Tab-separated table of N, CA, C and O in Angstrom:
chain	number	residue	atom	x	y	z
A	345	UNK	N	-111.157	19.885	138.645
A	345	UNK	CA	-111.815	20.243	139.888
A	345	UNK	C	-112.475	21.612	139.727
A	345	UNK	O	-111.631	22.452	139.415
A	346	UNK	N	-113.665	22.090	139.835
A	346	UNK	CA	-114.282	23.249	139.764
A	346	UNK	C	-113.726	23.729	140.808
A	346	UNK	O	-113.212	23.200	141.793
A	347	UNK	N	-113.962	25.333	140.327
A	347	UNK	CA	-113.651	26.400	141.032
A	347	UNK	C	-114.625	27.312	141.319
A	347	UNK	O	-115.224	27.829	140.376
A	348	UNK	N	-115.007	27.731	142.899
A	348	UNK	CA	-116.077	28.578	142.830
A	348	UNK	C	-115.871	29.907	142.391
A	348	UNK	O	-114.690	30.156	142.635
A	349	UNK	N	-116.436	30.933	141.846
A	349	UNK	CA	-116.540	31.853	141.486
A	349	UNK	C	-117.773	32.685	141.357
A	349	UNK	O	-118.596	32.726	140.442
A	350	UNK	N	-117.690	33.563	142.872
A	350	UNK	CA	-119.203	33.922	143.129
A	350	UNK	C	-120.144	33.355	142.781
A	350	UNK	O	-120.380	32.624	143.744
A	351	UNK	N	-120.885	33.168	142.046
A	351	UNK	CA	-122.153	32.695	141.845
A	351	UNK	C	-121.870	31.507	140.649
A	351	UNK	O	-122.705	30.607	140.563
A	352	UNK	N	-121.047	31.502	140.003
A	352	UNK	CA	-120.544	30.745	138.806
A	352	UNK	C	-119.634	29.789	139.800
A	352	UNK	O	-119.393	29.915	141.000
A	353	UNK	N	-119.197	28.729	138.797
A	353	UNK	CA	-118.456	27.761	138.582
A	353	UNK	C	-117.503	28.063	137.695
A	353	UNK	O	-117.770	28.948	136.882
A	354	UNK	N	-116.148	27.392	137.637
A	354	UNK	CA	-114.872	27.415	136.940
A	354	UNK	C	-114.726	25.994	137.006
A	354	UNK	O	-114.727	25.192	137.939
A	355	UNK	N	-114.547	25.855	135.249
A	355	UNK	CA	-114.070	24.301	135.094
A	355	UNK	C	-112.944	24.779	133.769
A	355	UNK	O	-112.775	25.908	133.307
A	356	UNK	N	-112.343	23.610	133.416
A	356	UNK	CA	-111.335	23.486	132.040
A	356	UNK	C	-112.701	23.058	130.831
A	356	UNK	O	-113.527	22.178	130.588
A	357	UNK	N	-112.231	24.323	130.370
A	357	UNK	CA	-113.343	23.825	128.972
A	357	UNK	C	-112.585	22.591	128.080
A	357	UNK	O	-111.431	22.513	127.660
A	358	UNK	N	-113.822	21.596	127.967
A	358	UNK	CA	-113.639	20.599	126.824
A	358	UNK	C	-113.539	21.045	125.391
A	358	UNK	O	-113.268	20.047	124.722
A	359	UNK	N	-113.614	21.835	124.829
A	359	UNK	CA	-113.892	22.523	123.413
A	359	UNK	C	-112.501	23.019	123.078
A	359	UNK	O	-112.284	23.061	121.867
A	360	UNK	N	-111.146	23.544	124.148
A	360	UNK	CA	-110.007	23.870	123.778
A	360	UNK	C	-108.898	23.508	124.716
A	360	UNK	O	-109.170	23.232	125.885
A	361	UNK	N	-107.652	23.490	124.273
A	361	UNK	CA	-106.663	23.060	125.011
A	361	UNK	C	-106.681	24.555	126.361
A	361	UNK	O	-106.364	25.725	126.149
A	362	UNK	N	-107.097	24.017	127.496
A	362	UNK	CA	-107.446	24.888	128.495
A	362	UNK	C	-106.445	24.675	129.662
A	362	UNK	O	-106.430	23.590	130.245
A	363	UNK	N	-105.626	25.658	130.010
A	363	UNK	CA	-104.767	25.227	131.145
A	363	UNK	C	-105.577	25.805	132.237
A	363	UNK	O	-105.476	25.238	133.325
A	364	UNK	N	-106.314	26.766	132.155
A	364	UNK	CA	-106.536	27.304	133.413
A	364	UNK	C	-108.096	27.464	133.189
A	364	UNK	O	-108.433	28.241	132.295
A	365	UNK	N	-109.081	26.810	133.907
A	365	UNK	CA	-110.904	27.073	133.664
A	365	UNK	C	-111.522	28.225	133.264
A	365	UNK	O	-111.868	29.093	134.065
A	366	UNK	N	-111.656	28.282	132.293
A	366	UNK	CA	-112.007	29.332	131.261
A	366	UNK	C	-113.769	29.241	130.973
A	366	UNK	O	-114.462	30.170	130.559
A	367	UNK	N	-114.237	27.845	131.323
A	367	UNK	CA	-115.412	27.512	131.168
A	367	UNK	C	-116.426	27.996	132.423
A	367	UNK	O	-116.315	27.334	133.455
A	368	UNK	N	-117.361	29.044	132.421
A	368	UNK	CA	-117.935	29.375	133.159
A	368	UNK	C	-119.373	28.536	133.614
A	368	UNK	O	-120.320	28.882	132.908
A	369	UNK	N	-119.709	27.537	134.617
A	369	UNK	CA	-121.065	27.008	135.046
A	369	UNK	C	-121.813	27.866	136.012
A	369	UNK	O	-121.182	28.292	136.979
A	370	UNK	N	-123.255	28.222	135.861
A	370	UNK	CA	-124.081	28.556	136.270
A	370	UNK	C	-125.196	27.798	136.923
A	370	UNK	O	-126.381	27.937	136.620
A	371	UNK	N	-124.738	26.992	137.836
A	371	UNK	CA	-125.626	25.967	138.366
A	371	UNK	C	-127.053	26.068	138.337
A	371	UNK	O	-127.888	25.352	137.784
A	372	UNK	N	-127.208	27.425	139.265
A	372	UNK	CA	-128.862	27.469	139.610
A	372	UNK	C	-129.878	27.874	138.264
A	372	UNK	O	-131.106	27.813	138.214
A	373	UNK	N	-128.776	28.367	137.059
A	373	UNK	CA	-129.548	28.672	136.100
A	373	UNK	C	-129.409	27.461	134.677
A	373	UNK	O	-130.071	27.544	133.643
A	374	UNK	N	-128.594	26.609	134.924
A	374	UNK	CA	-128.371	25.558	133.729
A	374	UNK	C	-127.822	25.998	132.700
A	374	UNK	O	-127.930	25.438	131.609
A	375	UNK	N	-126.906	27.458	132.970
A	375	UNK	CA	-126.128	27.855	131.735
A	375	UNK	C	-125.080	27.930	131.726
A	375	UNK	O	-124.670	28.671	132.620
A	376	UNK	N	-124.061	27.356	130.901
A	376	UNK	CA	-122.701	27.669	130.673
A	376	UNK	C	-122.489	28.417	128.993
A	376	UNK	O	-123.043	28.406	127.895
A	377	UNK	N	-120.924	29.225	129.900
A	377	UNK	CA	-120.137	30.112	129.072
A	377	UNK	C	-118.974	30.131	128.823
A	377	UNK	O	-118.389	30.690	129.751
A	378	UNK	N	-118.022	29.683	127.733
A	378	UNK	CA	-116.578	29.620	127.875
A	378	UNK	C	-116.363	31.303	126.854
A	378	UNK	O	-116.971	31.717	125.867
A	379	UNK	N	-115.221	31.906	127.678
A	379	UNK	CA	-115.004	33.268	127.138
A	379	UNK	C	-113.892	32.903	125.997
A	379	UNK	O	-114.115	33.520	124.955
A	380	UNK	N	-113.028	32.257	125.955
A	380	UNK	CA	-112.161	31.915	124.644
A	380	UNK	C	-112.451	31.413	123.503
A	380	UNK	O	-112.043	31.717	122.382
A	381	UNK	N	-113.270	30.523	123.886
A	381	UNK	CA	-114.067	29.704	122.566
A	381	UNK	C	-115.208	30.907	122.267
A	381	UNK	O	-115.236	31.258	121.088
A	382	UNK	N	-116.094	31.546	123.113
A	382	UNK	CA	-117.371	31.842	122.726
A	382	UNK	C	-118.553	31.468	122.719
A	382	UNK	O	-119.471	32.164	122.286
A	383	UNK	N	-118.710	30.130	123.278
A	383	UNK	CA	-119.883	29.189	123.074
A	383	UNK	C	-120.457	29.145	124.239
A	383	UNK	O	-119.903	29.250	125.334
A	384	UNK	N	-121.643	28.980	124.002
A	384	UNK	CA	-122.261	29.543	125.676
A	384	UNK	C	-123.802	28.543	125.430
A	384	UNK	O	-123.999	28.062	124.314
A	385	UNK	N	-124.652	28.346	126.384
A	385	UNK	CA	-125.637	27.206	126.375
A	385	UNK	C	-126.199	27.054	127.448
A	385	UNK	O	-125.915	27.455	128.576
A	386	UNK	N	-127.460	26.131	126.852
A	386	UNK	CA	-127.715	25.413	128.461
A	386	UNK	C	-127.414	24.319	128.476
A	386	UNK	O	-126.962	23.817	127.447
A	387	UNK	N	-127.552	23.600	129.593
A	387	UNK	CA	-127.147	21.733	130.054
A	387	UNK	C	-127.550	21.282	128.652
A	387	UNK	O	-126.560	20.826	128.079
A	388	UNK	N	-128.622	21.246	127.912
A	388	UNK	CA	-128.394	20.257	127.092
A	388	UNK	C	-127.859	20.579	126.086
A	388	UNK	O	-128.192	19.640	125.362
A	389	UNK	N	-127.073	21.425	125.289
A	389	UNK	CA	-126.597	21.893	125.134
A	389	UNK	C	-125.052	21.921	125.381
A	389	UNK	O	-124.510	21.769	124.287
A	390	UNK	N	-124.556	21.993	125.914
A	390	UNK	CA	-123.075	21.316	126.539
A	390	UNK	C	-122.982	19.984	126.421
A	390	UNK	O	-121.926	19.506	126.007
A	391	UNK	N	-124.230	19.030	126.813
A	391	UNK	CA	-124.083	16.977	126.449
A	391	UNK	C	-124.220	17.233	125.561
A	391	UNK	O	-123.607	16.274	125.094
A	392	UNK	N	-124.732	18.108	124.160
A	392	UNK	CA	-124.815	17.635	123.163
A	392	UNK	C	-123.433	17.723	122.711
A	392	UNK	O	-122.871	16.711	122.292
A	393	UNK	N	-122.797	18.926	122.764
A	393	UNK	CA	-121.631	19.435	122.419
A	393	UNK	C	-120.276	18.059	122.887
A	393	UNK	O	-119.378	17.532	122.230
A	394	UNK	N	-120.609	17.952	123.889
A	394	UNK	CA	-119.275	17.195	124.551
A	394	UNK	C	-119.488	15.761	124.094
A	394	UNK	O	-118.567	15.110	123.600
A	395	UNK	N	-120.742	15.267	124.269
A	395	UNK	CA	-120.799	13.957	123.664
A	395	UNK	C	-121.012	13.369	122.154
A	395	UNK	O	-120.744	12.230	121.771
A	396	UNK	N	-121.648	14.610	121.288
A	396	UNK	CA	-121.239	14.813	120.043
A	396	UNK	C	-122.870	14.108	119.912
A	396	UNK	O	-122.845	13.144	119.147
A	397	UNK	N	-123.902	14.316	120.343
A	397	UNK	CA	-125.115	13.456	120.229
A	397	UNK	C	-126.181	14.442	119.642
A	397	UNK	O	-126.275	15.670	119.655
A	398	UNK	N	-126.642	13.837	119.331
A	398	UNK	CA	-128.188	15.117	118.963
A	398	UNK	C	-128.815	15.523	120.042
A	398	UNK	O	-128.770	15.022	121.166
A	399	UNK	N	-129.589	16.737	119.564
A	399	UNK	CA	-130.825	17.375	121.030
A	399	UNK	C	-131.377	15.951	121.451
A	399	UNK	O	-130.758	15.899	122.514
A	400	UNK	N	-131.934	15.000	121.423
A	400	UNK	CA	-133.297	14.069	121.628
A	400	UNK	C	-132.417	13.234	122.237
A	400	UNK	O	-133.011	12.473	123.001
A	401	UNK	N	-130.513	12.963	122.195
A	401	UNK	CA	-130.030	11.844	122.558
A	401	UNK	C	-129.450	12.411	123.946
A	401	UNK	O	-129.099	11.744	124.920
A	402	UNK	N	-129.433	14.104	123.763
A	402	UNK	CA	-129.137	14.831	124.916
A	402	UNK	C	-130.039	14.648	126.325
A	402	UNK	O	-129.693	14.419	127.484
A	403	UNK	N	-131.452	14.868	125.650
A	403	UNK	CA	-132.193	14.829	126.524
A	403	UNK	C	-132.462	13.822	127.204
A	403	UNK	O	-132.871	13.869	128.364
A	404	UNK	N	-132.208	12.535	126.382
A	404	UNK	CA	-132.648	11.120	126.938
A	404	UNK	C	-131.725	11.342	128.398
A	404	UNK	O	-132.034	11.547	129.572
A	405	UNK	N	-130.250	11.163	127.553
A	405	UNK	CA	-129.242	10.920	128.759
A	405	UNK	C	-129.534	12.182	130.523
A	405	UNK	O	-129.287	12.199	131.728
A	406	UNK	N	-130.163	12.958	129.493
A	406	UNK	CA	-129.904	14.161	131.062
A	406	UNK	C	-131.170	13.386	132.185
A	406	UNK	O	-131.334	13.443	133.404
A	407	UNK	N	-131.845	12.731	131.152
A	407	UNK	CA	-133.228	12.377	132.123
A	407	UNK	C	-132.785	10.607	132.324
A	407	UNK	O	-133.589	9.694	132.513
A	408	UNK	N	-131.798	10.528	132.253
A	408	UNK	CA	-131.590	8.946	132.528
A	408	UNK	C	-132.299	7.964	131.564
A	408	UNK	O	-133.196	7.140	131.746
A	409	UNK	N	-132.046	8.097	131.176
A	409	UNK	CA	-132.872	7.291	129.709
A	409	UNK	C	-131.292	6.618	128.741
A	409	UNK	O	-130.246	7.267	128.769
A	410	UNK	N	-131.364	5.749	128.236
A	410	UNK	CA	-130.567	5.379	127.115
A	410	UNK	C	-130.412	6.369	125.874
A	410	UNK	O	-131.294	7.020	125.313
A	411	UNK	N	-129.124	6.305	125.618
A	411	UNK	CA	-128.866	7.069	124.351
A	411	UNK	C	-129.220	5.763	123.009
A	411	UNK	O	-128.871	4.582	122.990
A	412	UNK	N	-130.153	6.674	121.841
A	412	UNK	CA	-130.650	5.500	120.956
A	412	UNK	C	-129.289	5.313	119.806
A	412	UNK	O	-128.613	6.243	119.363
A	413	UNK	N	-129.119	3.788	119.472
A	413	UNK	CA	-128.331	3.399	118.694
A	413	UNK	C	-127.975	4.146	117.373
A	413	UNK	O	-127.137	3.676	116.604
């Protein structure tokens, strides 16, 4: 469940065993930051990361498009 945090978002980062939301979202700007891991991005960037896909399979999915075989 996100957590607001002034202007940011608080979620459990996917990248480490996270008990407490360490993963910072930036809605209005499309950037996230996790401070333990270090890894920081924009939206496509995070689908690529989490779904393990390339830039082009990132982008499909963010724009509703099929991810290619």
């Amino acid at each position: 469940e996100p957590r607001k945090a002034g202007r940011d978002y608080r979620v459990r980062c996917p990248f480490h065993d996270d008990r407490r939301p360490s993963l910072r979202l930036r809605a209005d700007a499309g950037l996230w930051y996790c401070d333990p891991c270090g890894f920081g991005g924009d939206v496509i960037e995070l689908v690529r990361r989490v779904r393990r896909v390339s830039f082009a399979d990132a982008v499909r999915e963010l724009a509703g498009g099929r991810r290619a075989a």
